[in-house]
GROMACS .gro file of C-alpha atoms in nm:
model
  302
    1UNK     CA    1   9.225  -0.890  -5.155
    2UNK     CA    2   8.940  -0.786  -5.385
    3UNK     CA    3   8.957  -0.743  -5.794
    4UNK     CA    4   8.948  -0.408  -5.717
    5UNK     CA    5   9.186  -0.381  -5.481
    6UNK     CA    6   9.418  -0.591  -5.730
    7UNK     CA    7   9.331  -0.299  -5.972
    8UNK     CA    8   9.433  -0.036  -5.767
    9UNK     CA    9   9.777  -0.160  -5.644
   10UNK     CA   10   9.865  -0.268  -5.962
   11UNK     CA   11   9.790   0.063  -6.116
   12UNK     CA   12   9.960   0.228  -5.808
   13UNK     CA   13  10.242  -0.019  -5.879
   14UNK     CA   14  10.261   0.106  -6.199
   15UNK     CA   15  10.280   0.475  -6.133
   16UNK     CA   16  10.569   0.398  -5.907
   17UNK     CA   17  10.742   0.166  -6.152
   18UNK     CA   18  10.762   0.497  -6.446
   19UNK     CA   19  10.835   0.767  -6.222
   20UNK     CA   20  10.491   0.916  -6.194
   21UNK     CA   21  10.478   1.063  -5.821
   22UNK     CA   22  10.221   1.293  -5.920
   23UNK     CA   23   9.973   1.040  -6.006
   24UNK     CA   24  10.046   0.828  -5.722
   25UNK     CA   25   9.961   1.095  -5.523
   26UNK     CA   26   9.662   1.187  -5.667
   27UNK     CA   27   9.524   0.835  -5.638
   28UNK     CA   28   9.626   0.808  -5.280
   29UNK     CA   29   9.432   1.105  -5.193
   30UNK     CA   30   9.095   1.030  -5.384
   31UNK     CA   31   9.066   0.698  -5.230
   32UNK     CA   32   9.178   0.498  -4.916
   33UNK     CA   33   9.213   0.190  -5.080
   34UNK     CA   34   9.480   0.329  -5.257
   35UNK     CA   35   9.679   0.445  -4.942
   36UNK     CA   36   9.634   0.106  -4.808
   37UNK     CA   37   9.757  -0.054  -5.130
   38UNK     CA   38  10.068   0.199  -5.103
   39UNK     CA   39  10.146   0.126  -4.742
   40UNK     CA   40  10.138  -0.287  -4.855
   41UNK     CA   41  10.392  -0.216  -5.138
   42UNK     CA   42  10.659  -0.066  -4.793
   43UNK     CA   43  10.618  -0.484  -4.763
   44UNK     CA   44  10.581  -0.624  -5.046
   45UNK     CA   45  10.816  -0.407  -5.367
   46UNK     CA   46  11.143  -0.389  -5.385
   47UNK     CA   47  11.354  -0.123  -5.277
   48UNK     CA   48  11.295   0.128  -5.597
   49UNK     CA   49  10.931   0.065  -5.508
   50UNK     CA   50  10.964   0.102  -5.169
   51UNK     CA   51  11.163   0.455  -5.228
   52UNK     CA   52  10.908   0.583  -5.470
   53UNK     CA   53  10.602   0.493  -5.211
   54UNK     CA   54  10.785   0.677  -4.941
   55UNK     CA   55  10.841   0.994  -5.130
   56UNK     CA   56  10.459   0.958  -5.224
   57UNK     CA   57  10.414   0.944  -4.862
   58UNK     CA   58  10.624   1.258  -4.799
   59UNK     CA   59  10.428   1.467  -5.045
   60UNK     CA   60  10.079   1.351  -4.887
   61UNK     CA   61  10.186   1.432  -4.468
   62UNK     CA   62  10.290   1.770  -4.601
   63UNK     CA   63   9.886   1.893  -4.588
   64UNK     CA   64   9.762   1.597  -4.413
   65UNK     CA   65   9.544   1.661  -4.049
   66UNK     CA   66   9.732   1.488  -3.739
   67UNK     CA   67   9.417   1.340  -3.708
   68UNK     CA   68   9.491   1.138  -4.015
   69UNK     CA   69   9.847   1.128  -3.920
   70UNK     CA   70   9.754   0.979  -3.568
   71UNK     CA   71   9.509   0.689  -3.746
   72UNK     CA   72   9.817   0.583  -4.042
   73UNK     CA   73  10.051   0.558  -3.714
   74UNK     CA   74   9.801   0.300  -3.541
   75UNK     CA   75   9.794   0.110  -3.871
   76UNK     CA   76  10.115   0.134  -4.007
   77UNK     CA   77  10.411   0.249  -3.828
   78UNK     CA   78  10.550  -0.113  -3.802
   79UNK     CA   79  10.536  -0.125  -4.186
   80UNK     CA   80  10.740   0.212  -4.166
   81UNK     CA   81  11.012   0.101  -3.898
   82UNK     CA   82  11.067  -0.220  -4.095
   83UNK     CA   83  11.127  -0.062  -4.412
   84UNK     CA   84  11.347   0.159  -4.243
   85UNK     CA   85  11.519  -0.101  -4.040
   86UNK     CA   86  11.543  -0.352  -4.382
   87UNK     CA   87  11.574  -0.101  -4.659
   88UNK     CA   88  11.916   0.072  -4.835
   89UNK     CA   89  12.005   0.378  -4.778
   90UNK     CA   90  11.845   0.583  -4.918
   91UNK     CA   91  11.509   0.351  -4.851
   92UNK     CA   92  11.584   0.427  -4.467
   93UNK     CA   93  11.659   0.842  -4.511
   94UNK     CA   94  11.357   0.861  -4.700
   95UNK     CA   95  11.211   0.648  -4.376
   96UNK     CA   96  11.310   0.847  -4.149
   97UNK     CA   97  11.167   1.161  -4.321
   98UNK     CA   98  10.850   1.045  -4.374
   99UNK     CA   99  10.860   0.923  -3.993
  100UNK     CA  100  10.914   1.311  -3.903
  101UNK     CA  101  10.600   1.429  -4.105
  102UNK     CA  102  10.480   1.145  -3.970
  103UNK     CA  103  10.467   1.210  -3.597
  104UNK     CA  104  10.486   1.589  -3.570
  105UNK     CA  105  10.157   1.776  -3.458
  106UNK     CA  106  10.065   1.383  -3.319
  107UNK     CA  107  10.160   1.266  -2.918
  108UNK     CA  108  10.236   0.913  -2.916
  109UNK     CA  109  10.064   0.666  -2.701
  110UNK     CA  110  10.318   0.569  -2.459
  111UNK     CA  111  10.343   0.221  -2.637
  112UNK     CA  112  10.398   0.337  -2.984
  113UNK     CA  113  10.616   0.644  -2.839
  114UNK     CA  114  10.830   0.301  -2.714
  115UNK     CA  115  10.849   0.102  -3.004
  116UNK     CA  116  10.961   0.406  -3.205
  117UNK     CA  117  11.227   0.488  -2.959
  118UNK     CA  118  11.351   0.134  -2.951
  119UNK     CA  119  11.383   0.134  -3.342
  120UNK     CA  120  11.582   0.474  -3.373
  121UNK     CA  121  11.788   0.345  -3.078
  122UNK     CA  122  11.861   0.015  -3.298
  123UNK     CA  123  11.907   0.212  -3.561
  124UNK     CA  124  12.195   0.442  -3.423
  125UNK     CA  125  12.323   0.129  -3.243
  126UNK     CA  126  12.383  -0.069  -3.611
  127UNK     CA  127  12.614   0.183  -3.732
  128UNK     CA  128  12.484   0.248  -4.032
  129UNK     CA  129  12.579   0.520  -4.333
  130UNK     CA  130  12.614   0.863  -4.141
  131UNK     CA  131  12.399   0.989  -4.364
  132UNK     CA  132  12.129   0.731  -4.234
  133UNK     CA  133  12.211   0.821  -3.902
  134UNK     CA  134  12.171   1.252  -3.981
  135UNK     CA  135  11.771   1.230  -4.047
  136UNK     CA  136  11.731   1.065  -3.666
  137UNK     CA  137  11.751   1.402  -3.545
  138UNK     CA  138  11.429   1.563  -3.689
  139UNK     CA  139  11.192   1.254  -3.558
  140UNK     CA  140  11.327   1.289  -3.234
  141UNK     CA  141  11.283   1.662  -3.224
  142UNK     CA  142  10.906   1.590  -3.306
  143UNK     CA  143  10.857   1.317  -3.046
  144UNK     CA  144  10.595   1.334  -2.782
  145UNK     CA  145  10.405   1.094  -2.548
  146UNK     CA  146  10.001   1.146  -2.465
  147UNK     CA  147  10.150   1.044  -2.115
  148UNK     CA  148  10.457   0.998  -1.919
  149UNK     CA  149  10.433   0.621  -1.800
  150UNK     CA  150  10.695   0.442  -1.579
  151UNK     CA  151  10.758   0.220  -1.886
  152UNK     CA  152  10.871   0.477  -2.077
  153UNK     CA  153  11.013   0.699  -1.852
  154UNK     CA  154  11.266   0.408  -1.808
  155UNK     CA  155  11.311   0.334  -2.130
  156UNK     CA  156  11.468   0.770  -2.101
  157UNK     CA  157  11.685   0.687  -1.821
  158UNK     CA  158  11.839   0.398  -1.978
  159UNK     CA  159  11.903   0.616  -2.273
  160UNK     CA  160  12.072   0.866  -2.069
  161UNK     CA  161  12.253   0.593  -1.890
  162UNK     CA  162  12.404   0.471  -2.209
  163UNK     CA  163  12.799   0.502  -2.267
  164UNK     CA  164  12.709   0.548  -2.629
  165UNK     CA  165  12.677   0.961  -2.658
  166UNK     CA  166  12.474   0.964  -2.940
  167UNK     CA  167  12.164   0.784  -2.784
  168UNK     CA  168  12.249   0.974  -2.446
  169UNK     CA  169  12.178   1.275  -2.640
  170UNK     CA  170  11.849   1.111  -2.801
  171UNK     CA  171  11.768   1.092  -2.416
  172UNK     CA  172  11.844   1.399  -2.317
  173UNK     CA  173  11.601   1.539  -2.653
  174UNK     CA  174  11.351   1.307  -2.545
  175UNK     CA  175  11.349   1.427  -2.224
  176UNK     CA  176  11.332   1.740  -2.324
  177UNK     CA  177  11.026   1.715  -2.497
  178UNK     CA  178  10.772   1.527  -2.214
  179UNK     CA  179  10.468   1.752  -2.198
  180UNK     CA  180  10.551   1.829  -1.824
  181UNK     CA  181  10.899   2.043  -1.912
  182UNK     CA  182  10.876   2.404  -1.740
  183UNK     CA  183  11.221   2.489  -1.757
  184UNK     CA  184  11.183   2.257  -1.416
  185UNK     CA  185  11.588   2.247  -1.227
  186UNK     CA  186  11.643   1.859  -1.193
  187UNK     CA  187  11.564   1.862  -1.553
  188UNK     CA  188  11.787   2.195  -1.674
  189UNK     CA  189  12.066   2.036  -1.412
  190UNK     CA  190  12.112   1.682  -1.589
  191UNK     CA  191  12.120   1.836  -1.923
  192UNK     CA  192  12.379   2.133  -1.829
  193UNK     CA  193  12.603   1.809  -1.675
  194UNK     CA  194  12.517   1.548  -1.948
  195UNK     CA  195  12.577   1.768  -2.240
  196UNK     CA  196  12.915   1.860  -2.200
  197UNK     CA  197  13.073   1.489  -2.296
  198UNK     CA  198  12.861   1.591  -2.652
  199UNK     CA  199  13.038   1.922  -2.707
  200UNK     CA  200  13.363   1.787  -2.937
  201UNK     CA  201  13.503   1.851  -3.299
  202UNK     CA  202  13.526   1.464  -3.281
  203UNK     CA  203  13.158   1.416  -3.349
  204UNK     CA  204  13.048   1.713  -3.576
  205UNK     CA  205  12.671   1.556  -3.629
  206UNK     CA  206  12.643   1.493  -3.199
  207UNK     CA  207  12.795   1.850  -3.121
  208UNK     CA  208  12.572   2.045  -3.350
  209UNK     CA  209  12.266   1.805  -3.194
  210UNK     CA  210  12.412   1.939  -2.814
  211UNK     CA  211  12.401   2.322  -2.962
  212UNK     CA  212  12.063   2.276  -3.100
  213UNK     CA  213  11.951   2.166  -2.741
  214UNK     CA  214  12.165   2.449  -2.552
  215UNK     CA  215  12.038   2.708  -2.774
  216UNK     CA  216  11.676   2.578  -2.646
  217UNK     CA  217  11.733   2.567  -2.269
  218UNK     CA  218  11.951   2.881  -2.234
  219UNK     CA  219  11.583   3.039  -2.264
  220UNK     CA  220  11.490   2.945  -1.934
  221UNK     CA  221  11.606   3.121  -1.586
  222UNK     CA  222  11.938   3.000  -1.426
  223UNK     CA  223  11.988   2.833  -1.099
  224UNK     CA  224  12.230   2.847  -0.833
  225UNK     CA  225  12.193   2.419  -0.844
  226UNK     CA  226  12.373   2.438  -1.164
  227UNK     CA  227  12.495   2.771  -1.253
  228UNK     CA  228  12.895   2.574  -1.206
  229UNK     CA  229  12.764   2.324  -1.521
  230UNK     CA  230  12.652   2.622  -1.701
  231UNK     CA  231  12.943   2.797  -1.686
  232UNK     CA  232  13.161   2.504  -1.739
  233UNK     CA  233  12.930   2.422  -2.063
  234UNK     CA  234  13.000   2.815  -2.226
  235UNK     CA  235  13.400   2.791  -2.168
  236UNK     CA  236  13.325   2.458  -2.370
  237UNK     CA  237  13.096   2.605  -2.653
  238UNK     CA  238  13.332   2.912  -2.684
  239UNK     CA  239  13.634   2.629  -2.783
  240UNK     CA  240  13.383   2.543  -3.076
  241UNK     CA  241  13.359   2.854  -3.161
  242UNK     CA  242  13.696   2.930  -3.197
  243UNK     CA  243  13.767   2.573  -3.315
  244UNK     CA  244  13.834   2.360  -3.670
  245UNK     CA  245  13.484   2.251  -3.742
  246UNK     CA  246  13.371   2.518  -3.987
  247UNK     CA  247  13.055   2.300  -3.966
  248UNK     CA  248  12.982   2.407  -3.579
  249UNK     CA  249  13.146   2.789  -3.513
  250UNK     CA  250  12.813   2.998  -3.609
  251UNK     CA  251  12.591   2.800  -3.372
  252UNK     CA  252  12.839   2.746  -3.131
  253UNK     CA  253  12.911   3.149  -3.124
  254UNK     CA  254  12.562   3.202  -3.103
  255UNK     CA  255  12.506   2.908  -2.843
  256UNK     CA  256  12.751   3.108  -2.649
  257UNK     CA  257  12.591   3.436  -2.651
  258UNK     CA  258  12.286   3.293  -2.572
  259UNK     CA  259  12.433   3.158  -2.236
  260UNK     CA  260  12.646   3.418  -2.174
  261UNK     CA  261  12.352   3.661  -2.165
  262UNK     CA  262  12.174   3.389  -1.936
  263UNK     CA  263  12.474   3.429  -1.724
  264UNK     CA  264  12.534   3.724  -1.731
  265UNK     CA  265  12.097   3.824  -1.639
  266UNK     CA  266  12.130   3.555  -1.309
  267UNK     CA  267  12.451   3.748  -1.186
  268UNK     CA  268  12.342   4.062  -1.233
  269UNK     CA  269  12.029   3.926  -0.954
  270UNK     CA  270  12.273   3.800  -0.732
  271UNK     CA  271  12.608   4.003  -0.751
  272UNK     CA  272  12.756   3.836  -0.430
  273UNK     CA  273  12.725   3.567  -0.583
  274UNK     CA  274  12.907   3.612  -0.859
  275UNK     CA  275  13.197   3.754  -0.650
  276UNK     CA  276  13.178   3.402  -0.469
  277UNK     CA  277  13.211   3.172  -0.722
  278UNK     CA  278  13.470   3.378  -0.954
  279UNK     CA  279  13.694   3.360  -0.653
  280UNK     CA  280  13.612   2.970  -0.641
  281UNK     CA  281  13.734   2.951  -0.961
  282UNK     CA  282  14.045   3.183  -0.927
  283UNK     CA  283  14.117   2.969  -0.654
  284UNK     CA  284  14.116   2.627  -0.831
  285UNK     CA  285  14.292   2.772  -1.108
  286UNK     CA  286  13.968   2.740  -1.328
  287UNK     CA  287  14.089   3.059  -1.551
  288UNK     CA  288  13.931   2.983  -1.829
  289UNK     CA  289  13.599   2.983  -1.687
  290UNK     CA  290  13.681   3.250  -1.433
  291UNK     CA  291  13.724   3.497  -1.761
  292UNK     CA  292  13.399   3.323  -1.956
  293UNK     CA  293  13.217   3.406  -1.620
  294UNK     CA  294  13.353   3.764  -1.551
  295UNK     CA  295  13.316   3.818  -1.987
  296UNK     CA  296  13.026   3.561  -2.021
  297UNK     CA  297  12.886   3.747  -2.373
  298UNK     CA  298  13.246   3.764  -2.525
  299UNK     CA  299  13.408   3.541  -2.751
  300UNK     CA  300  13.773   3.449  -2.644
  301UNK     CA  301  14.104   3.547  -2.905
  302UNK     CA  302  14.308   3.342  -2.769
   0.00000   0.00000   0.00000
């Protein structure tokens, strides 16, 4: 390292050490050395350090070009998923956030979309603070591959083969955002099935993850290959709804809406249908979702 690089992370140091953000922005944005030198003290400061660099990083992805974005994630996401893996905390919430800034606007070469995966899959697997676990959620949402390779396509499928709900549902996100999703029925099919295991008061964080992704796909037209899992999903995300979890009843009610009106829009194409399967249901003593299909838009009383 050169005197003046010295200079400059000392000075950045510095900054960090009193508090002064603003500075330490400043400085990072007048001169790459400087963002270098704040990227080597995610290795090298301690954890107050490391937390102050971080929320310098936040402040500088808000306005920064996913150009940019995409050259720092060739350099330095390993510095950023070891901090996060290594760090307290609240060293790997603020992690996670800057990961989200981080990777939104910018597809992921299939490698890097692989290592990043891996990391928030170790991550959820090592049981940390819940709150840790809460900011997973927004990197995933922003997650997206240049390409679809057989690599990583597997490293999906053993996601959604997982016993562990919470990275099946990382799966199932992941899945939902390759570049090739058209509302395609294989795809709309596993997630109708796959979700419903997510939908419970006891995992408040995982349900309201499942509602964010059934409030997404109710957008797209209805198929007779899983119209049965649909309905079977609504007569679950009305029981939220009408449930405890004061956390999940607004987006469950309007989860349910949304799919009832889906529903309701592919029955009202094929009425015959509709007469067929709410016998089915009569029949196997299915009431429940014989009323949510006959009512789909309305929100059980009892």
């Amino acid at each position: 390292m050169s005197r003046k690089d010295n200079t400059i992370t000392r000075t950045l140091e510095e900054c960090l050490a009193s508090w002064n953000i603003k500075k330490a922005v400043e400085m990072t944005l007048s001169d790459d050395s400087a963002l270098t030198a704040l990227f080597e003290l995610l290795r090298t400061g301690d954890n107050e350090i490391k937390l102050r660099a971080l929320m310098v990083l936040e402040e500088l992805l808000d306005s920064m070009p996913d150009v940019r974005k995409l050259a720092l994630i060739r350099r330095f996401l390993d510095e950023i998923l070891l901090v996060m893996e290594r760090g307290n905390d609240e060293v790997s919430i603020h992690s996670l956030k800057v990961l989200a800034k981080l990777v939104h606007g910018v597809p992921l070469y299939p490698d890097t979309f692989i290592r990043l995966a891996n990391a928030l899959k170790n991550l959820v697997k090592s049981r940390r603070n819940e709150a840790v676990l809460l900011e997973i959620p927004p990197v995933i949402m922003n997650m997206k591959a240049v390409s679809y390779t057989p690599r990583l396509m597997d490293v999906l499928s053993r996601l959604l083969s997982s016993k562990n709900l919470r990275l099946k549902a990382m799966g199932l996100r992941l899945l939902l955002n390759t570049s090739a999703y058209t509302g395609a029925t294989p795809l709309l099919k596993t997630v109708f099935f796959e979700v419903q295991d997510m939908l419970s008061e006891k995992d408040v964080a995982l349900a309201d993850f499942a509602l964010d992704i059934l409030l997404e796909i109710s957008n797209f037209p209805l198929r007779e290959e899983f119209i049965d899992d649909v309905v079977k999903t609504l007569t679950i995300v009305k029981n939220l709804a009408l449930g405890k979890s004061p956390e999940l009843r607004e987006k469950a009610k309007l989860a349910a809406e949304k799919l009832g009106a889906a529903i309701k829009k592919y029955y009202a194409r094929n009425p015959q249908k509709a007469m067929e399967k709410l016998h089915e249901l009569l029949v196997h003593e299915r009431f429940y979702e014989a009323v949510d299909l006959a009512l789909p838009s309305e929100t059980r009383t009892s």
